[in-house]
Every structure is written in C-alpha cells, then in structure tokens.
C-alpha cells in the first residue's frame, strides 16, 4: 500500500520591509530576522512597486561569492551587466540565473516603466566544492519556460524542476531546486509531490490559499502576501479561495554544510569570509582575472 504524507504548515512568515542596494524597497521573508536560513535557500526577496522612487536607484555594481542567485521578473524591466562581460535586460516572465562561484561583480538597474517593477530574487547556496568555481550566468526568456495545465485547471510555469514529465527552463543550479509559479483557479485544488527530506516553502502573492494538512479537515488558510515554510512529507496540497490563487512553490534537498555569511558572500568558514574581504580590497576578487592575465 502506498501512503502519502501531506506537508503541514510549519512556519508562517509575513515579509519584512527592507531597503537594499542604493535604495530599493522590497519585502524579505528568508534571509532576514525571521528565518535566516532554510537550507539550501539563503534569501528570498519580493520586489515590486508602481512608484519609480521605490526602485529606480537600483543595485549598482556589487560583489557576490559562494552562491547562486535566481531572479524571476513579474513586471517591468531590469538592465544588468557583470564582470563576465554579460549585459542585457530581463522583463516580465524572464528568469536570470547567476552562479557567483569564486567571485563576480554585477549591477542590476530597474528601468522606470509605466507598469512599475516587480519580481523575486532567490539566493541558493552552493556546496563547498563549488563555492570557488567559475562564475556562470544565464538569461532564460519567458517563452523558454514551459507551462503545464493540470486536470483541475491550474497553470504551472516550470521555472526549475519537473512537473508531470515537463522539465523546467533552468537546469544547471547546483542544489537542483524545484521552482514553480502556480496559478490555481477559484475553489480548485493543486497537488505536487515534494520528496521527503527536501526543504520546501510556498509564497502566496495573489489571492489566498488553503494548505490541506490531512484528509480529516486540518488545514491552514493563508492570505497574500505570505511565505509558508512546510513541514516534511511527500505531497503538497493547496486549494484556492474565492479568487484565483497565485503562489511560488520552491523546494530542494538541504546541503547540510556549515555556513558563514557576510552580506553578499556566503562561505563555509569565517576565514573564507575574511579572504573574500581581503580579495575585494586587493583587487583579486573576480574569479576570471587570473585567467585573463
Ligand atoms: Co546581486
């Protein structure tokens, strides 16, 4: 007999308003004071505003080491460039995945648009063996992200991972996360297997959603905008309220390694953080410099 265990709600996090970069207002629900680390996820930010003054200052040139960042745009446009020589812009529905590896500097500048600016940035930890690896970078345009429609009418953009045999648009993230953008029609339900032992969270950003905890009626109703950390189990079941619900469902196997973090650097030891700061001061931070000289 096959048994499934529904994943219960473990922690409910109301995002904290923070100001980052040169003065961008955003909402942080992972990586802040409420939950500093959900292994392998280091940070989850929701940015979005119709008002230019909330985002136009952007994120001027800044360093990263030891992590991967995944930016998913909902609205507007962000121009970017980095020390690998990449530059371009990402817009609504596009995803940018960056492996900082041993060191990268980049700039992310939201453009002022009538529709404003909105999206999400997730930081995924790199395993120790890849922390000093060669930086990599990829833009995935919206049309390369497959959409699956379930029998119940839910529409799932498969950003990473696998849904009913459909492989996500991004496949190279070391922690191999599943990253789904799910739209559930009013009153309908959505189920998704998430393997035992994987860390999982949902971020409800439109409508409201009920997380079904068992088949005897235990459930939790979650209104936007809220992050929900899920307990262990093997299946997630969510029912939309009277309006359609839209949420991200993100999961991955924990790395189980020690972390030392300081701003944009996430390493395994304090010494490695000190080294990153020394490298930055001495101009030896960027991984590629050695190769170029
Ligand atoms: Co950055």
PDB file of C-alpha atoms and ligand atoms in Angstrom:
ATOM      1  CA  UNK A   1       0.000   0.000   0.000  1.00  0.00           C
ATOM      2  CA  UNK A   2       1.287   3.457  -0.879  1.00  0.00           C
ATOM      3  CA  UNK A   3       0.913   6.100   1.784  1.00  0.00           C
ATOM      4  CA  UNK A   4       1.372   9.774   1.243  1.00  0.00           C
ATOM      5  CA  UNK A   5       2.055  12.320   3.900  1.00  0.00           C
ATOM      6  CA  UNK A   6       0.723  15.805   3.249  1.00  0.00           C
ATOM      7  CA  UNK A   7       3.098  18.574   4.194  1.00  0.00           C
ATOM      8  CA  UNK A   8       1.708  20.654   7.062  1.00  0.00           C
ATOM      9  CA  UNK A   9       2.351  24.342   7.578  1.00  0.00           C
ATOM     10  CA  UNK A  10       5.414  24.723   9.810  1.00  0.00           C
ATOM     11  CA  UNK A  11       6.056  28.471   9.941  1.00  0.00           C
ATOM     12  CA  UNK A  12       4.115  31.460   8.598  1.00  0.00           C
ATOM     13  CA  UNK A  13       6.274  34.451   7.712  1.00  0.00           C
ATOM     14  CA  UNK A  14       4.910  37.911   6.994  1.00  0.00           C
ATOM     15  CA  UNK A  15       7.581  39.591   4.840  1.00  0.00           C
ATOM     16  CA  UNK A  16       9.623  42.375   6.437  1.00  0.00           C
ATOM     17  CA  UNK A  17      10.038  45.642   4.506  1.00  0.00           C
ATOM     18  CA  UNK A  18      13.743  46.325   3.862  1.00  0.00           C
ATOM     19  CA  UNK A  19      15.744  48.814   1.807  1.00  0.00           C
ATOM     20  CA  UNK A  20      18.563  47.330  -0.273  1.00  0.00           C
ATOM     21  CA  UNK A  21      21.019  48.391  -2.980  1.00  0.00           C
ATOM     22  CA  UNK A  22      21.065  52.140  -3.484  1.00  0.00           C
ATOM     23  CA  UNK A  23      17.551  52.491  -2.014  1.00  0.00           C
ATOM     24  CA  UNK A  24      15.219  49.819  -3.365  1.00  0.00           C
ATOM     25  CA  UNK A  25      12.210  48.946  -1.206  1.00  0.00           C
ATOM     26  CA  UNK A  26      11.486  45.261  -1.049  1.00  0.00           C
ATOM     27  CA  UNK A  27       9.882  42.601   1.121  1.00  0.00           C
ATOM     28  CA  UNK A  28      12.154  39.982   2.673  1.00  0.00           C
ATOM     29  CA  UNK A  29      10.878  36.699   4.033  1.00  0.00           C
ATOM     30  CA  UNK A  30      14.010  34.494   4.022  1.00  0.00           C
ATOM     31  CA  UNK A  31      17.491  35.621   4.964  1.00  0.00           C
ATOM     32  CA  UNK A  32      16.292  38.247   7.407  1.00  0.00           C
ATOM     33  CA  UNK A  33      15.492  38.352  11.092  1.00  0.00           C
ATOM     34  CA  UNK A  34      12.543  35.953  10.890  1.00  0.00           C
ATOM     35  CA  UNK A  35      14.263  32.992   9.253  1.00  0.00           C
ATOM     36  CA  UNK A  36      17.923  33.459   8.386  1.00  0.00           C
ATOM     37  CA  UNK A  37      18.441  30.177   6.520  1.00  0.00           C
ATOM     38  CA  UNK A  38      16.210  27.448   5.099  1.00  0.00           C
ATOM     39  CA  UNK A  39      18.991  25.176   3.815  1.00  0.00           C
ATOM     40  CA  UNK A  40      19.806  25.460   0.855  1.00  0.00           C
ATOM     41  CA  UNK A  41      17.845  28.740   0.499  1.00  0.00           C
ATOM     42  CA  UNK A  42      19.657  31.781   1.857  1.00  0.00           C
ATOM     43  CA  UNK A  43      17.397  34.637   0.902  1.00  0.00           C
ATOM     44  CA  UNK A  44      14.027  35.322  -0.663  1.00  0.00           C
ATOM     45  CA  UNK A  45      13.038  38.865  -1.610  1.00  0.00           C
ATOM     46  CA  UNK A  46       9.883  40.128  -3.287  1.00  0.00           C
ATOM     47  CA  UNK A  47      10.394  43.446  -5.041  1.00  0.00           C
ATOM     48  CA  UNK A  48       7.615  45.372  -6.620  1.00  0.00           C
ATOM     49  CA  UNK A  49       6.163  48.832  -6.767  1.00  0.00           C
ATOM     50  CA  UNK A  50       4.302  51.040  -9.222  1.00  0.00           C
ATOM     51  CA  UNK A  51       6.326  54.021  -7.930  1.00  0.00           C
ATOM     52  CA  UNK A  52       9.674  54.790  -9.576  1.00  0.00           C
ATOM     53  CA  UNK A  53      11.160  56.205  -6.350  1.00  0.00           C
ATOM     54  CA  UNK A  54      10.814  52.761  -4.729  1.00  0.00           C
ATOM     55  CA  UNK A  55      13.082  51.042  -7.262  1.00  0.00           C
ATOM     56  CA  UNK A  56      14.898  53.371  -9.675  1.00  0.00           C
ATOM     57  CA  UNK A  57      18.065  53.699  -7.531  1.00  0.00           C
ATOM     58  CA  UNK A  58      18.678  50.006  -8.267  1.00  0.00           C
ATOM     59  CA  UNK A  59      21.636  47.863  -7.319  1.00  0.00           C
ATOM     60  CA  UNK A  60      24.879  49.469  -8.545  1.00  0.00           C
ATOM     61  CA  UNK A  61      27.989  47.284  -9.053  1.00  0.00           C
ATOM     62  CA  UNK A  62      28.371  44.882  -6.107  1.00  0.00           C
ATOM     63  CA  UNK A  63      30.151  41.595  -5.425  1.00  0.00           C
ATOM     64  CA  UNK A  64      28.900  38.051  -4.778  1.00  0.00           C
ATOM     65  CA  UNK A  65      30.766  34.872  -3.850  1.00  0.00           C
ATOM     66  CA  UNK A  66      29.709  31.338  -2.910  1.00  0.00           C
ATOM     67  CA  UNK A  67      26.054  31.440  -4.024  1.00  0.00           C
ATOM     68  CA  UNK A  68      23.673  31.294  -6.959  1.00  0.00           C
ATOM     69  CA  UNK A  69      21.013  33.962  -7.446  1.00  0.00           C
ATOM     70  CA  UNK A  70      17.773  33.409  -9.345  1.00  0.00           C
ATOM     71  CA  UNK A  71      15.770  36.468 -10.373  1.00  0.00           C
ATOM     72  CA  UNK A  72      12.229  35.987 -11.677  1.00  0.00           C
ATOM     73  CA  UNK A  73      10.533  39.024 -13.162  1.00  0.00           C
ATOM     74  CA  UNK A  74       6.793  39.670 -12.957  1.00  0.00           C
ATOM     75  CA  UNK A  75       6.658  43.217 -14.318  1.00  0.00           C
ATOM     76  CA  UNK A  76       8.867  45.936 -15.714  1.00  0.00           C
ATOM     77  CA  UNK A  77      12.456  45.625 -16.842  1.00  0.00           C
ATOM     78  CA  UNK A  78      15.889  45.331 -15.217  1.00  0.00           C
ATOM     79  CA  UNK A  79      19.090  46.160 -17.098  1.00  0.00           C
ATOM     80  CA  UNK A  80      22.174  44.340 -15.938  1.00  0.00           C
ATOM     81  CA  UNK A  81      25.868  43.895 -16.589  1.00  0.00           C
ATOM     82  CA  UNK A  82      28.628  41.960 -14.911  1.00  0.00           C
ATOM     83  CA  UNK A  83      32.366  41.313 -14.823  1.00  0.00           C
ATOM     84  CA  UNK A  84      31.981  38.288 -17.116  1.00  0.00           C
ATOM     85  CA  UNK A  85      31.185  40.776 -19.851  1.00  0.00           C
ATOM     86  CA  UNK A  86      27.459  39.999 -19.981  1.00  0.00           C
ATOM     87  CA  UNK A  87      24.912  42.754 -20.331  1.00  0.00           C
ATOM     88  CA  UNK A  88      21.282  42.893 -21.291  1.00  0.00           C
ATOM     89  CA  UNK A  89      17.845  43.265 -19.810  1.00  0.00           C
ATOM     90  CA  UNK A  90      15.216  40.962 -18.384  1.00  0.00           C
ATOM     91  CA  UNK A  91      11.485  41.652 -18.429  1.00  0.00           C
ATOM     92  CA  UNK A  92       8.178  40.172 -17.318  1.00  0.00           C
ATOM     93  CA  UNK A  93       8.247  36.378 -17.194  1.00  0.00           C
ATOM     94  CA  UNK A  94      12.023  36.124 -17.737  1.00  0.00           C
ATOM     95  CA  UNK A  95      14.456  34.475 -15.345  1.00  0.00           C
ATOM     96  CA  UNK A  96      18.077  35.258 -14.683  1.00  0.00           C
ATOM     97  CA  UNK A  97      20.239  32.677 -13.012  1.00  0.00           C
ATOM     98  CA  UNK A  98      23.716  33.633 -11.886  1.00  0.00           C
ATOM     99  CA  UNK A  99      26.352  31.419 -10.320  1.00  0.00           C
ATOM    100  CA  UNK A 100      28.630  33.779  -8.427  1.00  0.00           C
ATOM    101  CA  UNK A 101      31.072  30.942  -7.719  1.00  0.00           C
ATOM    102  CA  UNK A 102      34.516  32.266  -6.796  1.00  0.00           C
ATOM    103  CA  UNK A 103      33.591  35.872  -7.441  1.00  0.00           C
ATOM    104  CA  UNK A 104      31.589  38.178  -9.646  1.00  0.00           C
ATOM    105  CA  UNK A 105      30.612  41.828  -9.617  1.00  0.00           C
ATOM    106  CA  UNK A 106      27.332  42.836 -11.167  1.00  0.00           C
ATOM    107  CA  UNK A 107      24.861  45.675 -11.476  1.00  0.00           C
ATOM    108  CA  UNK A 108      21.056  45.373 -11.619  1.00  0.00           C
ATOM    109  CA  UNK A 109      19.207  48.545 -12.569  1.00  0.00           C
ATOM    110  CA  UNK A 110      15.374  48.529 -12.740  1.00  0.00           C
ATOM    111  CA  UNK A 111      14.109  50.772 -15.537  1.00  0.00           C
ATOM    112  CA  UNK A 112      11.302  53.244 -14.910  1.00  0.00           C
ATOM    113  CA  UNK A 113       8.217  51.879 -16.687  1.00  0.00           C
ATOM    114  CA  UNK A 114       4.504  52.788 -16.574  1.00  0.00           C
ATOM    115  CA  UNK A 115       3.746  49.306 -15.196  1.00  0.00           C
ATOM    116  CA  UNK A 116       6.333  49.711 -12.426  1.00  0.00           C
ATOM    117  CA  UNK A 117       8.660  46.904 -11.481  1.00  0.00           C
ATOM    118  CA  UNK A 118       8.166  43.559  -9.793  1.00  0.00           C
ATOM    119  CA  UNK A 119       9.593  40.127  -9.201  1.00  0.00           C
ATOM    120  CA  UNK A 120      11.515  37.844  -6.889  1.00  0.00           C
ATOM    121  CA  UNK A 121      15.121  37.128  -6.056  1.00  0.00           C
ATOM    122  CA  UNK A 122      16.134  33.834  -4.501  1.00  0.00           C
ATOM    123  CA  UNK A 123      19.631  33.007  -3.255  1.00  0.00           C
ATOM    124  CA  UNK A 124      20.563  29.348  -3.376  1.00  0.00           C
ATOM    125  CA  UNK A 125      23.628  28.122  -1.527  1.00  0.00           C
ATOM    126  CA  UNK A 126      26.481  26.427  -3.385  1.00  0.00           C
ATOM    127  CA  UNK A 127      28.016  23.252  -1.933  1.00  0.00           C
ATOM    128  CA  UNK A 128      31.543  23.721  -0.520  1.00  0.00           C
ATOM    129  CA  UNK A 129      33.145  22.021  -3.533  1.00  0.00           C
ATOM    130  CA  UNK A 130      31.643  24.642  -5.911  1.00  0.00           C
ATOM    131  CA  UNK A 131      31.977  27.809  -3.861  1.00  0.00           C
ATOM    132  CA  UNK A 132      35.160  28.891  -5.661  1.00  0.00           C
ATOM    133  CA  UNK A 133      34.073  27.584  -9.067  1.00  0.00           C
ATOM    134  CA  UNK A 134      33.983  29.587 -12.283  1.00  0.00           C
ATOM    135  CA  UNK A 135      31.113  32.098 -12.312  1.00  0.00           C
ATOM    136  CA  UNK A 136      28.312  31.388 -14.784  1.00  0.00           C
ATOM    137  CA  UNK A 137      25.357  33.324 -15.940  1.00  0.00           C
ATOM    138  CA  UNK A 138      22.227  32.762 -17.983  1.00  0.00           C
ATOM    139  CA  UNK A 139      19.116  34.687 -19.040  1.00  0.00           C
ATOM    140  CA  UNK A 140      16.109  32.484 -19.725  1.00  0.00           C
ATOM    141  CA  UNK A 141      13.445  34.313 -21.760  1.00  0.00           C
ATOM    142  CA  UNK A 142       9.821  33.835 -20.791  1.00  0.00           C
ATOM    143  CA  UNK A 143       8.989  31.725 -23.862  1.00  0.00           C
ATOM    144  CA  UNK A 144      11.616  29.129 -22.836  1.00  0.00           C
ATOM    145  CA  UNK A 145       9.796  28.461 -19.568  1.00  0.00           C
ATOM    146  CA  UNK A 146       7.267  25.662 -20.100  1.00  0.00           C
ATOM    147  CA  UNK A 147       3.724  25.887 -18.740  1.00  0.00           C
ATOM    148  CA  UNK A 148       1.768  22.838 -17.636  1.00  0.00           C
ATOM    149  CA  UNK A 149      -2.021  22.856 -17.220  1.00  0.00           C
ATOM    150  CA  UNK A 150      -3.292  20.272 -14.718  1.00  0.00           C
ATOM    151  CA  UNK A 151      -6.587  18.368 -14.953  1.00  0.00           C
ATOM    152  CA  UNK A 152      -8.008  20.734 -12.338  1.00  0.00           C
ATOM    153  CA  UNK A 153      -7.096  23.765 -14.440  1.00  0.00           C
ATOM    154  CA  UNK A 154      -4.056  25.013 -12.511  1.00  0.00           C
ATOM    155  CA  UNK A 155      -1.402  26.598 -14.686  1.00  0.00           C
ATOM    156  CA  UNK A 156       2.172  25.948 -13.636  1.00  0.00           C
ATOM    157  CA  UNK A 157       5.182  27.732 -15.058  1.00  0.00           C
ATOM    158  CA  UNK A 158       8.022  25.279 -14.511  1.00  0.00           C
ATOM    159  CA  UNK A 159      10.995  27.520 -13.843  1.00  0.00           C
ATOM    160  CA  UNK A 160      13.095  24.657 -12.480  1.00  0.00           C
ATOM    161  CA  UNK A 161      12.336  21.043 -11.601  1.00  0.00           C
ATOM    162  CA  UNK A 162       9.850  18.657 -13.138  1.00  0.00           C
ATOM    163  CA  UNK A 163       6.055  18.664 -13.278  1.00  0.00           C
ATOM    164  CA  UNK A 164       4.263  15.669 -14.790  1.00  0.00           C
ATOM    165  CA  UNK A 165       7.279  14.960 -17.003  1.00  0.00           C
ATOM    166  CA  UNK A 166       7.851  18.552 -18.111  1.00  0.00           C
ATOM    167  CA  UNK A 167      11.374  19.744 -17.353  1.00  0.00           C
ATOM    168  CA  UNK A 168      11.897  23.331 -16.163  1.00  0.00           C
ATOM    169  CA  UNK A 169      13.522  26.149 -18.113  1.00  0.00           C
ATOM    170  CA  UNK A 170      16.574  26.213 -15.801  1.00  0.00           C
ATOM    171  CA  UNK A 171      18.533  23.032 -15.215  1.00  0.00           C
ATOM    172  CA  UNK A 172      22.003  23.996 -14.020  1.00  0.00           C
ATOM    173  CA  UNK A 173      21.550  25.119 -10.417  1.00  0.00           C
ATOM    174  CA  UNK A 174      23.846  23.068  -8.159  1.00  0.00           C
ATOM    175  CA  UNK A 175      21.247  22.475  -5.419  1.00  0.00           C
ATOM    176  CA  UNK A 176      18.813  21.253  -8.115  1.00  0.00           C
ATOM    177  CA  UNK A 177      15.765  23.097  -6.777  1.00  0.00           C
ATOM    178  CA  UNK A 178      12.181  22.867  -7.930  1.00  0.00           C
ATOM    179  CA  UNK A 179      10.804  26.364  -8.611  1.00  0.00           C
ATOM    180  CA  UNK A 180       7.178  26.600  -9.725  1.00  0.00           C
ATOM    181  CA  UNK A 181       4.899  29.574 -10.386  1.00  0.00           C
ATOM    182  CA  UNK A 182       1.408  28.169  -9.794  1.00  0.00           C
ATOM    183  CA  UNK A 183      -1.945  29.759 -10.620  1.00  0.00           C
ATOM    184  CA  UNK A 184      -4.904  27.853  -9.137  1.00  0.00           C
ATOM    185  CA  UNK A 185      -8.430  28.735 -10.364  1.00  0.00           C
ATOM    186  CA  UNK A 186     -11.027  29.786  -7.745  1.00  0.00           C
ATOM    187  CA  UNK A 187     -12.010  26.878  -5.495  1.00  0.00           C
ATOM    188  CA  UNK A 188      -9.798  24.365  -7.304  1.00  0.00           C
ATOM    189  CA  UNK A 189      -7.008  22.318  -5.792  1.00  0.00           C
ATOM    190  CA  UNK A 190      -3.412  21.703  -6.745  1.00  0.00           C
ATOM    191  CA  UNK A 191      -1.166  18.882  -5.602  1.00  0.00           C
ATOM    192  CA  UNK A 192       2.550  18.485  -6.150  1.00  0.00           C
ATOM    193  CA  UNK A 193       4.885  15.761  -4.902  1.00  0.00           C
ATOM    194  CA  UNK A 194       7.898  17.088  -2.973  1.00  0.00           C
ATOM    195  CA  UNK A 195      10.345  14.368  -1.886  1.00  0.00           C
ATOM    196  CA  UNK A 196      10.771  13.518   1.801  1.00  0.00           C
ATOM    197  CA  UNK A 197      13.691  15.361   3.338  1.00  0.00           C
ATOM    198  CA  UNK A 198      13.588  18.314   0.950  1.00  0.00           C
ATOM    199  CA  UNK A 199      13.145  21.814   2.357  1.00  0.00           C
ATOM    200  CA  UNK A 200      10.018  23.432   0.900  1.00  0.00           C
ATOM    201  CA  UNK A 201       8.258  26.763   1.052  1.00  0.00           C
ATOM    202  CA  UNK A 202       5.383  28.478  -0.700  1.00  0.00           C
ATOM    203  CA  UNK A 203       4.961  32.192  -1.287  1.00  0.00           C
ATOM    204  CA  UNK A 204       1.357  33.279  -1.791  1.00  0.00           C
ATOM    205  CA  UNK A 205       1.311  36.561  -3.741  1.00  0.00           C
ATOM    206  CA  UNK A 206      -2.163  36.734  -5.316  1.00  0.00           C
ATOM    207  CA  UNK A 207      -5.488  35.756  -3.769  1.00  0.00           C
ATOM    208  CA  UNK A 208      -5.470  33.323  -0.876  1.00  0.00           C
ATOM    209  CA  UNK A 209      -4.713  29.648  -0.490  1.00  0.00           C
ATOM    210  CA  UNK A 210      -5.680  26.883   1.888  1.00  0.00           C
ATOM    211  CA  UNK A 211      -2.964  24.362   2.736  1.00  0.00           C
ATOM    212  CA  UNK A 212      -4.552  20.974   3.310  1.00  0.00           C
ATOM    213  CA  UNK A 213      -2.720  19.197   6.163  1.00  0.00           C
ATOM    214  CA  UNK A 214      -4.566  15.885   6.274  1.00  0.00           C
ATOM    215  CA  UNK A 215      -7.713  14.358   4.848  1.00  0.00           C
ATOM    216  CA  UNK A 216      -9.605  14.794   8.154  1.00  0.00           C
ATOM    217  CA  UNK A 217     -10.109  18.517   7.754  1.00  0.00           C
ATOM    218  CA  UNK A 218      -6.948  20.029   9.230  1.00  0.00           C
ATOM    219  CA  UNK A 219      -5.988  22.996   7.072  1.00  0.00           C
ATOM    220  CA  UNK A 220      -4.476  26.461   7.195  1.00  0.00           C
ATOM    221  CA  UNK A 221      -5.805  29.435   5.302  1.00  0.00           C
ATOM    222  CA  UNK A 222      -3.090  31.796   4.049  1.00  0.00           C
ATOM    223  CA  UNK A 223      -3.773  35.219   2.514  1.00  0.00           C
ATOM    224  CA  UNK A 224      -1.325  37.102   0.281  1.00  0.00           C
ATOM    225  CA  UNK A 225       1.422  38.208   0.721  1.00  0.00           C
ATOM    226  CA  UNK A 226       2.841  35.468   2.918  1.00  0.00           C
ATOM    227  CA  UNK A 227       5.633  32.897   2.962  1.00  0.00           C
ATOM    228  CA  UNK A 228       4.814  29.467   4.341  1.00  0.00           C
ATOM    229  CA  UNK A 229       7.552  27.038   5.356  1.00  0.00           C
ATOM    230  CA  UNK A 230       6.275  23.474   5.024  1.00  0.00           C
ATOM    231  CA  UNK A 231       6.972  20.532   7.292  1.00  0.00           C
ATOM    232  CA  UNK A 232       8.430  17.338   5.923  1.00  0.00           C
ATOM    233  CA  UNK A 233       6.214  14.990   3.956  1.00  0.00           C
ATOM    234  CA  UNK A 234       5.898  13.950   0.333  1.00  0.00           C
ATOM    235  CA  UNK A 235       2.939  15.863  -1.074  1.00  0.00           C
ATOM    236  CA  UNK A 236       1.763  19.471  -1.077  1.00  0.00           C
ATOM    237  CA  UNK A 237      -1.965  20.122  -1.462  1.00  0.00           C
ATOM    238  CA  UNK A 238      -3.293  23.642  -1.855  1.00  0.00           C
ATOM    239  CA  UNK A 239      -6.853  24.872  -2.546  1.00  0.00           C
ATOM    240  CA  UNK A 240      -7.564  28.349  -3.921  1.00  0.00           C
ATOM    241  CA  UNK A 241     -10.102  30.636  -2.240  1.00  0.00           C
ATOM    242  CA  UNK A 242     -12.935  32.503  -3.970  1.00  0.00           C
ATOM    243  CA  UNK A 243     -10.395  34.237  -6.171  1.00  0.00           C
ATOM    244  CA  UNK A 244      -7.648  32.534  -8.136  1.00  0.00           C
ATOM    245  CA  UNK A 245      -4.531  31.951  -6.033  1.00  0.00           C
ATOM    246  CA  UNK A 246      -1.044  32.524  -7.332  1.00  0.00           C
ATOM    247  CA  UNK A 247       1.984  31.283  -5.484  1.00  0.00           C
ATOM    248  CA  UNK A 248       5.533  30.102  -5.857  1.00  0.00           C
ATOM    249  CA  UNK A 249       6.362  26.610  -4.638  1.00  0.00           C
ATOM    250  CA  UNK A 250      10.091  26.175  -4.111  1.00  0.00           C
ATOM    251  CA  UNK A 251      11.933  23.148  -2.736  1.00  0.00           C
ATOM    252  CA  UNK A 252      15.329  21.438  -2.692  1.00  0.00           C
ATOM    253  CA  UNK A 253      17.433  18.966  -0.783  1.00  0.00           C
ATOM    254  CA  UNK A 254      19.400  20.643   2.046  1.00  0.00           C
ATOM    255  CA  UNK A 255      23.202  20.728   1.716  1.00  0.00           C
ATOM    256  CA  UNK A 256      23.823  20.132   5.421  1.00  0.00           C
ATOM    257  CA  UNK A 257      27.070  22.119   5.455  1.00  0.00           C
ATOM    258  CA  UNK A 258      28.199  24.856   7.855  1.00  0.00           C
ATOM    259  CA  UNK A 259      27.711  28.384   6.576  1.00  0.00           C
ATOM    260  CA  UNK A 260      29.425  31.678   7.267  1.00  0.00           C
ATOM    261  CA  UNK A 261      27.740  34.669   5.672  1.00  0.00           C
ATOM    262  CA  UNK A 262      28.508  38.327   5.386  1.00  0.00           C
ATOM    263  CA  UNK A 263      26.310  40.405   3.090  1.00  0.00           C
ATOM    264  CA  UNK A 264      26.762  39.147  -0.484  1.00  0.00           C
ATOM    265  CA  UNK A 265      29.313  36.458   0.485  1.00  0.00           C
ATOM    266  CA  UNK A 266      28.242  33.050   1.730  1.00  0.00           C
ATOM    267  CA  UNK A 267      31.047  30.619   2.521  1.00  0.00           C
ATOM    268  CA  UNK A 268      31.605  27.715   4.921  1.00  0.00           C
ATOM    269  CA  UNK A 269      34.003  29.340   7.393  1.00  0.00           C
ATOM    270  CA  UNK A 270      34.756  32.726   8.891  1.00  0.00           C
ATOM    271  CA  UNK A 271      38.278  32.572   7.383  1.00  0.00           C
ATOM    272  CA  UNK A 272      36.795  32.293   3.887  1.00  0.00           C
ATOM    273  CA  UNK A 273      34.721  35.426   4.547  1.00  0.00           C
ATOM    274  CA  UNK A 274      37.865  37.261   5.690  1.00  0.00           C
ATOM    275  CA  UNK A 275      39.565  36.083   2.489  1.00  0.00           C
ATOM    276  CA  UNK A 276      36.682  37.449   0.365  1.00  0.00           C
ATOM    277  CA  UNK A 277      37.013  40.842   2.060  1.00  0.00           C
ATOM    278  CA  UNK A 278      40.807  40.805   1.557  1.00  0.00           C
ATOM    279  CA  UNK A 279      40.389  39.840  -2.106  1.00  0.00           C
ATOM    280  CA  UNK A 280      37.929  42.668  -2.621  1.00  0.00           C
ATOM    281  CA  UNK A 281      40.349  45.178  -1.036  1.00  0.00           C
ATOM    282  CA  UNK A 282      43.342  43.888  -3.008  1.00  0.00           C
ATOM    283  CA  UNK A 283      41.559  43.721  -6.357  1.00  0.00           C
ATOM    284  CA  UNK A 284      41.874  39.914  -6.567  1.00  0.00           C
ATOM    285  CA  UNK A 285      38.200  39.172  -6.009  1.00  0.00           C
ATOM    286  CA  UNK A 286      36.992  38.445  -9.525  1.00  0.00           C
ATOM    287  CA  UNK A 287      37.470  34.821 -10.449  1.00  0.00           C
ATOM    288  CA  UNK A 288      38.287  35.492 -14.108  1.00  0.00           C
ATOM    289  CA  UNK A 289      41.118  37.950 -13.522  1.00  0.00           C
ATOM    290  CA  UNK A 290      43.625  35.107 -13.183  1.00  0.00           C
ATOM    291  CA  UNK A 291      42.505  33.568 -16.458  1.00  0.00           C
ATOM    292  CA  UNK A 292      42.675  36.840 -18.330  1.00  0.00           C
ATOM    293  CA  UNK A 293      46.176  37.868 -17.197  1.00  0.00           C
TER     294      UNK A 293
HETATM  295 CO1  LIG B   1      23.418  40.979  -6.742  1.00  0.00          CO
END
